[in-house]
Amino acid sequence: MKIAILSCFYPYRGGISQFNACLYGELSRNHDVKAFNFSRQYPEFLFPGKTQFVTEDDEAVPVESTALLDTANPFSYIKTYKAIRDWNPDVLIVRYWMSYFGPSLGYITRRMKKHCKVVSILDNVVPHEPRFFDTPLTKYFLKGSTGCVTLCEAVSEDLLRISPKSTYTVIQHPLYSHFGAKKDRDAAERKLGLKPGRKNILFFGLIRKYKGLDILLEAFGMLSDEYQLIVAGEPYGSFEPYQQIIDRIPGKDRIVKELKYIKDSEVSDYFSAADLAVLPYRSATQSGISSVSYHFEVPMIVTDVGGLKETIGDRGTGMVVQDSSPESIKNAIEEYFSNPQIAEDCIRNIRSEKDRLSWSGFAERLIEFIGRL
């Protein structure tokens, strides 16, 4: 089968690009696959982080791609559509995670649908930080899809509210396995400047308001000095509101901050030192961070939003709190560490999930779905 994938690939960095690289590699084992990339993903003034691109010391695996689509230039929509059409694929796979991409991707998919099957992998249908134009732009995009793949039931529910007649399937987010093996805990603690013998809590990934780092900081301030907190990730926006919380809570000397994009070779340091990952999200669909936690066999505490209960709580790989208050997060952390059996059960269930959530399994189910369309 000839498969075109239109999304962000190397030299763009981040979870979407990593996912696409893994999917491209797996599908290429048995199919003729071509990657079509952005020439410009976002105008710089719309991008809240430091850079959209891999840097010299990143270890991202290059993927050969054709970079054509400039989301801010409608003339490039025509050029990209014609290039994909001329390659004559049997199916076009598109990633969709933000309504900003609705006009550019929708222009292409609505035209490609006349020539081949179009499958959209939907990370989000309703954004974490919604705006008035999200629904119309997403509806415009969805009309170009023959079928949709969601990564959890919560996104499927959002999809059916906006587009009730959509053909879809749910295939859970596979595990990221390219971060290497878990390291010696003592060595990881030394590298990160952590004091040994404490209970290590990890907040990992991009720091955005909906991810609730402020909630975790307030909860941490109520914990005893047995605990340490690792905050590792690049802030999208100012870190000052979080720093103000850190400055006034007890235990600020037990917080280790790495406020940067964590390159692939460094990820294992943080998860090797961690006893527990906490995802105190105010809103969510699924989380790529949970896939990294699975890889390193680190249990999680999550809030009951989006698909987190479905993909973590229902699988027994972590604990779910019913609300995103600091008190609830603090109580859950203390409960987790008070009973060693909880950790043992979570790790056993994570190991079971690791067998199920492989990239080969994801690709196999994706191809089966395409065949049914």
CSV table of C-alpha atoms in Angstrom, one decimal:
chain,number,residue,atom,x,y,z
A,1,MET,CA,0.0,0.0,0.0
A,2,LYS,CA,1.2,3.5,-0.8
A,3,ILE,CA,0.7,5.7,2.4
A,4,ALA,CA,1.3,9.4,2.5
A,5,ILE,CA,1.6,11.0,5.9
A,6,LEU,CA,1.1,14.8,6.2
A,7,SER,CA,2.2,16.3,9.5
A,8,CYS,CA,5.3,17.6,11.3
A,9,PHE,CA,8.5,15.6,11.0
A,10,TYR,CA,12.2,16.3,11.7
A,11,PRO,CA,13.6,19.0,12.1
A,12,TYR,CA,10.5,19.9,14.1
A,13,ARG,CA,10.7,18.6,17.7
A,14,GLY,CA,8.2,17.6,20.3
A,15,GLY,CA,5.7,14.8,21.0
A,16,ILE,CA,3.8,15.1,17.8
A,17,SER,CA,6.9,14.8,15.7
A,18,GLN,CA,8.2,11.9,17.8
A,19,PHE,CA,4.9,10.1,17.3
A,20,ASN,CA,5.0,10.7,13.6
A,21,ALA,CA,8.6,9.4,13.3
A,22,CYS,CA,7.7,6.2,15.2
A,23,LEU,CA,4.6,5.6,13.0
A,24,TYR,CA,6.5,6.3,9.8
A,25,GLY,CA,9.2,3.8,10.8
A,26,GLU,CA,6.6,1.1,11.7
A,27,LEU,CA,4.5,1.5,8.6
A,28,SER,CA,7.6,1.5,6.4
A,29,ARG,CA,8.3,-2.1,7.3
A,30,ASN,CA,5.5,-3.3,5.1
A,31,HIS,CA,4.3,-0.4,3.0
A,32,ASP,CA,5.6,2.3,0.7
A,33,VAL,CA,5.4,5.4,2.9
A,34,LYS,CA,6.2,9.1,2.1
A,35,ALA,CA,6.3,11.9,4.6
A,36,PHE,CA,5.0,15.3,3.7
A,37,ASN,CA,6.2,18.0,6.1
A,38,PHE,CA,5.5,21.6,7.0
A,39,SER,CA,7.8,24.2,5.6
A,40,ARG,CA,6.5,26.4,8.3
A,41,GLN,CA,4.4,25.0,11.1
A,42,TYR,CA,3.6,28.1,13.0
A,43,PRO,CA,4.7,31.7,12.5
A,44,GLU,CA,7.2,32.5,15.2
A,45,PHE,CA,4.9,35.0,17.0
A,46,LEU,CA,2.3,32.3,17.5
A,47,PHE,CA,4.7,29.8,19.0
A,48,PRO,CA,5.0,30.1,22.8
A,49,GLY,CA,8.2,28.1,23.3
A,50,LYS,CA,11.8,28.9,22.6
A,51,THR,CA,12.1,27.0,19.3
A,52,GLN,CA,10.0,24.7,17.1
A,53,PHE,CA,13.1,22.9,15.9
A,54,VAL,CA,15.7,20.4,17.1
A,55,THR,CA,18.9,21.9,18.2
A,56,GLU,CA,22.5,20.6,17.7
A,57,ASP,CA,22.5,18.7,20.9
A,58,ASP,CA,19.1,17.0,20.4
A,59,GLU,CA,19.2,13.4,19.4
A,60,ALA,CA,16.0,13.3,17.2
A,61,VAL,CA,16.1,10.7,14.5
A,62,PRO,CA,15.9,12.3,11.1
A,63,VAL,CA,13.0,11.3,8.9
A,64,GLU,CA,13.3,12.0,5.1
A,65,SER,CA,10.4,14.2,4.2
A,66,THR,CA,9.1,16.7,1.6
A,67,ALA,CA,8.6,20.1,3.3
A,68,LEU,CA,5.9,22.0,1.4
A,69,LEU,CA,3.1,23.2,3.7
A,70,ASP,CA,3.3,26.7,5.1
A,71,THR,CA,0.2,27.0,7.3
A,72,ALA,CA,0.3,30.8,6.9
A,73,ASN,CA,0.5,30.8,3.1
A,74,PRO,CA,-2.6,29.6,1.2
A,75,PHE,CA,-0.6,29.2,-2.0
A,76,SER,CA,1.4,26.5,-0.3
A,77,TYR,CA,-1.9,24.6,0.3
A,78,ILE,CA,-2.3,24.2,-3.4
A,79,LYS,CA,1.3,23.1,-3.9
A,80,THR,CA,1.1,20.5,-1.2
A,81,TYR,CA,-2.2,19.1,-2.4
A,82,LYS,CA,-0.8,18.7,-5.9
A,83,ALA,CA,2.4,17.0,-4.7
A,84,ILE,CA,0.5,14.5,-2.6
A,85,ARG,CA,-2.1,13.9,-5.4
A,86,ASP,CA,0.7,13.4,-8.0
A,87,TRP,CA,2.4,10.8,-5.7
A,88,ASN,CA,-0.9,8.9,-6.0
A,89,PRO,CA,-1.2,7.3,-2.5
A,90,ASP,CA,-3.8,4.7,-1.6
A,91,VAL,CA,-4.3,6.6,1.7
A,92,LEU,CA,-3.4,9.9,3.2
A,93,ILE,CA,-2.8,10.0,7.0
A,94,VAL,CA,-3.1,13.4,8.7
A,95,ARG,CA,-2.5,14.4,12.4
A,96,TYR,CA,-4.8,17.0,13.9
A,97,TRP,CA,-4.3,18.5,17.3
A,98,MET,CA,-5.2,22.2,17.0
A,99,SER,CA,-7.9,24.2,15.2
A,100,TYR,CA,-5.2,26.5,13.8
A,101,PHE,CA,-4.4,23.7,11.3
A,102,GLY,CA,-8.0,23.4,10.2
A,103,PRO,CA,-7.8,25.7,7.1
A,104,SER,CA,-4.5,24.3,5.7
A,105,LEU,CA,-5.0,20.6,6.4
A,106,GLY,CA,-8.7,20.9,5.6
A,107,TYR,CA,-8.0,22.4,2.2
A,108,ILE,CA,-5.8,19.4,1.3
A,109,THR,CA,-7.8,16.6,2.8
A,110,ARG,CA,-11.1,17.8,1.3
A,111,ARG,CA,-9.5,17.6,-2.1
A,112,MET,CA,-7.5,14.4,-1.6
A,113,LYS,CA,-10.7,12.6,-0.4
A,114,LYS,CA,-11.7,12.5,-4.1
A,115,HIS,CA,-8.5,10.6,-5.0
A,116,CYS,CA,-7.8,8.3,-2.0
A,117,LYS,CA,-8.9,7.4,1.5
A,118,VAL,CA,-8.1,10.1,4.1
A,119,VAL,CA,-7.5,9.0,7.7
A,120,SER,CA,-7.2,11.7,10.4
A,121,ILE,CA,-5.5,10.8,13.7
A,122,LEU,CA,-7.1,13.1,16.2
A,123,ASP,CA,-5.1,14.1,19.3
A,124,ASN,CA,-7.7,16.7,20.2
A,125,VAL,CA,-11.0,17.7,18.8
A,126,VAL,CA,-11.8,20.3,21.4
A,127,PRO,CA,-8.6,22.1,22.4
A,128,HIS,CA,-7.4,22.3,26.1
A,129,GLU,CA,-7.7,26.1,25.9
A,130,PRO,CA,-10.8,26.6,23.7
A,131,ARG,CA,-11.6,29.6,21.6
A,132,PHE,CA,-14.8,30.6,19.7
A,133,PHE,CA,-13.4,29.6,16.3
A,134,ASP,CA,-12.3,26.1,17.2
A,135,THR,CA,-15.6,24.3,16.3
A,136,PRO,CA,-16.1,25.8,12.9
A,137,LEU,CA,-12.5,25.2,11.8
A,138,THR,CA,-12.5,21.6,13.1
A,139,LYS,CA,-15.8,20.9,11.3
A,140,TYR,CA,-14.2,22.3,8.1
A,141,PHE,CA,-11.3,19.9,8.6
A,142,LEU,CA,-13.3,16.8,9.5
A,143,LYS,CA,-15.3,17.0,6.2
A,144,GLY,CA,-12.1,15.9,4.5
A,145,SER,CA,-11.8,12.7,6.5
A,146,THR,CA,-12.9,9.3,5.2
A,147,GLY,CA,-12.3,8.0,8.8
A,148,CYS,CA,-10.8,9.1,12.1
A,149,VAL,CA,-8.6,7.5,14.7
A,150,THR,CA,-8.9,8.8,18.2
A,151,LEU,CA,-6.4,7.8,21.0
A,152,CYS,CA,-9.0,7.6,23.7
A,153,GLU,CA,-12.8,7.5,24.2
A,154,ALA,CA,-12.9,11.0,25.5
A,155,VAL,CA,-11.8,12.4,22.1
A,156,SER,CA,-14.3,10.1,20.4
A,157,GLU,CA,-17.1,11.7,22.4
A,158,ASP,CA,-15.9,15.2,21.4
A,159,LEU,CA,-15.7,14.0,17.8
A,160,LEU,CA,-19.3,12.7,17.8
A,161,ARG,CA,-20.6,15.9,19.3
A,162,ILE,CA,-19.1,17.9,16.5
A,163,SER,CA,-19.5,15.4,13.7
A,164,PRO,CA,-22.1,12.7,14.7
A,165,LYS,CA,-21.8,10.8,11.4
A,166,SER,CA,-18.0,10.3,11.5
A,167,THR,CA,-16.6,6.9,11.0
A,168,TYR,CA,-14.0,6.3,13.7
A,169,THR,CA,-12.0,3.8,15.7
A,170,VAL,CA,-10.1,4.1,19.0
A,171,ILE,CA,-6.5,3.0,19.1
A,172,GLN,CA,-4.7,3.9,22.3
A,173,HIS,CA,-1.5,5.9,22.2
A,174,PRO,CA,1.5,3.5,21.8
A,175,LEU,CA,4.5,3.6,24.1
A,176,TYR,CA,7.5,5.8,23.4
A,177,SER,CA,10.4,3.3,23.5
A,178,HIS,CA,13.2,5.4,22.0
A,179,PHE,CA,14.3,7.0,25.3
A,180,GLY,CA,16.6,4.1,26.2
A,181,ALA,CA,16.6,1.9,29.3
A,182,LYS,CA,16.0,2.9,32.9
A,183,LYS,CA,19.2,4.0,34.6
A,184,ASP,CA,20.5,3.4,38.1
A,185,ARG,CA,18.4,5.4,40.5
A,186,ASP,CA,21.3,6.6,42.7
A,187,ALA,CA,23.2,7.8,39.6
A,188,ALA,CA,20.2,9.6,38.2
A,189,GLU,CA,19.6,11.3,41.6
A,190,ARG,CA,23.2,12.5,41.7
A,191,LYS,CA,23.1,13.8,38.1
A,192,LEU,CA,19.9,15.8,38.9
A,193,GLY,CA,21.2,17.1,42.3
A,194,LEU,CA,18.6,15.2,44.3
A,195,LYS,CA,19.2,14.2,47.9
A,196,PRO,CA,19.1,10.4,48.3
A,197,GLY,CA,16.5,8.6,50.5
A,198,ARG,CA,13.5,10.8,49.7
A,199,LYS,CA,10.3,10.2,47.9
A,200,ASN,CA,10.7,11.7,44.4
A,201,ILE,CA,7.7,13.2,42.6
A,202,LEU,CA,8.0,14.1,38.9
A,203,PHE,CA,6.1,16.7,36.9
A,204,PHE,CA,7.4,16.3,33.3
A,205,GLY,CA,6.7,17.9,29.9
A,206,LEU,CA,5.6,21.3,28.5
A,207,ILE,CA,4.5,23.7,31.2
A,208,ARG,CA,1.1,25.1,30.2
A,209,LYS,CA,-1.7,26.4,32.4
A,210,TYR,CA,-4.1,23.5,31.7
A,211,LYS,CA,-1.5,21.0,33.0
A,212,GLY,CA,-1.9,22.3,36.5
A,213,LEU,CA,1.7,22.7,37.8
A,214,ASP,CA,0.5,25.4,40.1
A,215,ILE,CA,-1.9,22.8,41.7
A,216,LEU,CA,0.9,20.4,42.3
A,217,LEU,CA,3.2,23.1,43.8
A,218,GLU,CA,0.4,24.0,46.3
A,219,ALA,CA,0.0,20.3,47.1
A,220,PHE,CA,3.7,19.9,47.5
A,221,GLY,CA,3.8,22.7,50.0
A,222,MET,CA,1.6,20.6,52.3
A,223,LEU,CA,3.8,17.6,52.2
A,224,SER,CA,6.5,16.7,54.8
A,225,ASP,CA,10.2,16.9,54.1
A,226,GLU,CA,10.3,13.2,53.1
A,227,TYR,CA,9.3,14.4,49.6
A,228,GLN,CA,11.2,16.0,46.7
A,229,LEU,CA,9.7,17.4,43.5
A,230,ILE,CA,11.3,17.4,40.1
A,231,VAL,CA,9.8,19.9,37.6
A,232,ALA,CA,11.2,19.2,34.1
A,233,GLY,CA,10.0,20.9,31.0
A,234,GLU,CA,9.9,24.0,28.9
A,235,PRO,CA,7.5,26.7,30.0
A,236,TYR,CA,5.0,27.9,27.3
A,237,GLY,CA,4.6,31.4,28.6
A,238,SER,CA,6.0,33.0,31.8
A,239,PHE,CA,7.2,30.8,34.6
A,240,GLU,CA,6.8,33.8,37.1
A,241,PRO,CA,3.4,32.7,38.5
A,242,TYR,CA,4.8,29.3,39.4
A,243,GLN,CA,7.9,30.9,40.8
A,244,GLN,CA,5.8,33.1,43.1
A,245,ILE,CA,4.2,29.9,44.5
A,246,ILE,CA,7.6,28.2,45.0
A,247,ASP,CA,8.9,31.3,46.8
A,248,ARG,CA,6.1,31.2,49.4
A,249,ILE,CA,5.5,27.5,50.1
A,250,PRO,CA,7.4,25.4,52.6
A,251,GLY,CA,10.0,23.0,51.1
A,252,LYS,CA,11.1,25.1,48.2
A,253,ASP,CA,14.6,23.9,48.8
A,254,ARG,CA,13.3,20.4,47.9
A,255,ILE,CA,12.2,21.4,44.4
A,256,VAL,CA,14.6,20.8,41.5
A,257,LYS,CA,13.7,22.7,38.4
A,258,GLU,CA,14.9,22.0,34.8
A,259,LEU,CA,13.0,24.6,32.8
A,260,LYS,CA,14.0,23.6,29.3
A,261,TYR,CA,13.1,21.2,26.5
A,262,ILE,CA,14.3,17.8,27.7
A,263,LYS,CA,16.2,16.1,24.9
A,264,ASP,CA,15.7,12.4,24.3
A,265,SER,CA,19.0,11.3,26.0
A,266,GLU,CA,18.1,13.1,29.2
A,267,VAL,CA,14.5,11.8,29.6
A,268,SER,CA,15.7,8.6,31.3
A,269,ASP,CA,17.5,10.6,34.1
A,270,TYR,CA,14.2,12.1,35.3
A,271,PHE,CA,12.1,8.9,35.1
A,272,SER,CA,14.9,6.8,36.6
A,273,ALA,CA,15.0,9.1,39.7
A,274,ALA,CA,11.2,9.3,40.0
A,275,ASP,CA,9.0,7.2,42.3
A,276,LEU,CA,5.8,8.7,41.0
A,277,ALA,CA,4.7,11.0,38.1
A,278,VAL,CA,1.9,13.4,38.8
A,279,LEU,CA,-0.3,14.8,36.0
A,280,PRO,CA,-2.6,17.3,37.8
A,281,TYR,CA,-4.3,18.4,34.6
A,282,ARG,CA,-7.3,20.8,34.5
A,283,SER,CA,-8.3,19.4,31.1
A,284,ALA,CA,-6.9,16.6,29.0
A,285,THR,CA,-7.6,14.1,26.2
A,286,GLN,CA,-4.8,11.5,26.5
A,287,SER,CA,-1.2,12.3,27.5
A,288,GLY,CA,2.0,11.4,25.8
A,289,ILE,CA,3.7,11.7,29.2
A,290,SER,CA,1.8,8.6,30.3
A,291,SER,CA,3.4,6.6,27.5
A,292,VAL,CA,6.8,7.7,28.7
A,293,SER,CA,5.9,6.7,32.3
A,294,TYR,CA,4.8,3.3,31.0
A,295,HIS,CA,8.1,2.8,29.3
A,296,PHE,CA,10.1,3.5,32.5
A,297,GLU,CA,7.5,1.7,34.7
A,298,VAL,CA,6.7,4.8,36.8
A,299,PRO,CA,3.2,4.8,38.2
A,300,MET,CA,1.1,8.0,38.0
A,301,ILE,CA,-1.4,10.1,39.9
A,302,VAL,CA,-3.8,11.8,37.4
A,303,THR,CA,-6.9,14.0,37.7
A,304,ASP,CA,-10.3,12.7,36.4
A,305,VAL,CA,-10.3,14.6,33.2
A,306,GLY,CA,-10.6,13.6,29.5
A,307,GLY,CA,-9.2,10.2,28.9
A,308,LEU,CA,-6.8,9.9,31.8
A,309,LYS,CA,-9.2,7.8,33.9
A,310,GLU,CA,-9.8,5.6,31.0
A,311,THR,CA,-6.2,5.0,30.0
A,312,ILE,CA,-4.6,5.0,33.5
A,313,GLY,CA,-7.2,4.5,36.2
A,314,ASP,CA,-9.2,1.8,34.5
A,315,ARG,CA,-5.9,0.0,33.6
A,316,GLY,CA,-4.6,0.1,37.2
A,317,THR,CA,-1.4,1.9,36.2
A,318,GLY,CA,-2.0,4.8,38.6
A,319,MET,CA,-4.4,6.5,40.9
A,320,VAL,CA,-7.1,8.9,39.8
A,321,VAL,CA,-8.2,11.9,42.0
A,322,GLN,CA,-11.8,13.2,41.5
A,323,ASP,CA,-10.9,16.9,41.5
A,324,SER,CA,-7.9,19.0,40.7
A,325,SER,CA,-7.6,20.6,44.1
A,326,PRO,CA,-4.2,20.8,45.9
A,327,GLU,CA,-5.7,18.9,48.9
A,328,SER,CA,-6.8,16.0,46.7
A,329,ILE,CA,-3.5,15.7,45.0
A,330,LYS,CA,-1.6,15.9,48.3
A,331,ASN,CA,-3.9,13.2,49.9
A,332,ALA,CA,-3.4,10.9,46.9
A,333,ILE,CA,0.4,11.3,47.0
A,334,GLU,CA,0.4,10.4,50.7
A,335,GLU,CA,-1.9,7.4,50.1
A,336,TYR,CA,0.3,6.1,47.3
A,337,PHE,CA,3.4,6.1,49.5
A,338,SER,CA,1.7,4.8,52.6
A,339,ASN,CA,1.0,1.4,51.0
A,340,PRO,CA,3.8,-0.3,49.1
A,341,GLN,CA,1.2,-2.7,47.6
A,342,ILE,CA,-0.2,0.2,45.5
A,343,ALA,CA,3.1,0.7,43.7
A,344,GLU,CA,3.6,-3.0,43.2
A,345,ASP,CA,0.1,-3.4,41.6
A,346,CYS,CA,0.6,-0.4,39.4
A,347,ILE,CA,4.0,-1.6,38.1
A,348,ARG,CA,2.6,-5.1,37.4
A,349,ASN,CA,-0.2,-3.5,35.4
A,350,ILE,CA,2.2,-1.2,33.6
A,351,ARG,CA,4.2,-4.2,32.5
A,352,SER,CA,1.1,-5.8,31.1
A,353,GLU,CA,0.2,-2.6,29.2
A,354,LYS,CA,3.7,-2.5,27.7
A,355,ASP,CA,3.0,-5.7,25.9
A,356,ARG,CA,-0.2,-4.4,24.5
A,357,LEU,CA,0.7,-0.9,23.5
A,358,SER,CA,3.4,-1.6,20.9
A,359,TRP,CA,3.9,0.4,17.7
A,360,SER,CA,3.5,-2.7,15.7
A,361,GLY,CA,0.1,-3.3,17.3
A,362,PHE,CA,-0.9,0.3,16.6
A,363,ALA,CA,0.1,0.1,13.0
A,364,GLU,CA,-1.7,-3.3,12.5
A,365,ARG,CA,-4.9,-1.9,13.9
A,366,LEU,CA,-4.6,1.3,11.8
A,367,ILE,CA,-4.1,-0.8,8.6
A,368,GLU,CA,-7.1,-2.9,9.5
A,369,PHE,CA,-9.3,0.2,10.0
A,370,ILE,CA,-8.1,1.6,6.7
A,371,GLY,CA,-9.1,-1.6,5.0
A,372,ARG,CA,-12.6,-1.4,6.3
A,373,LEU,CA,-13.2,2.2,5.0
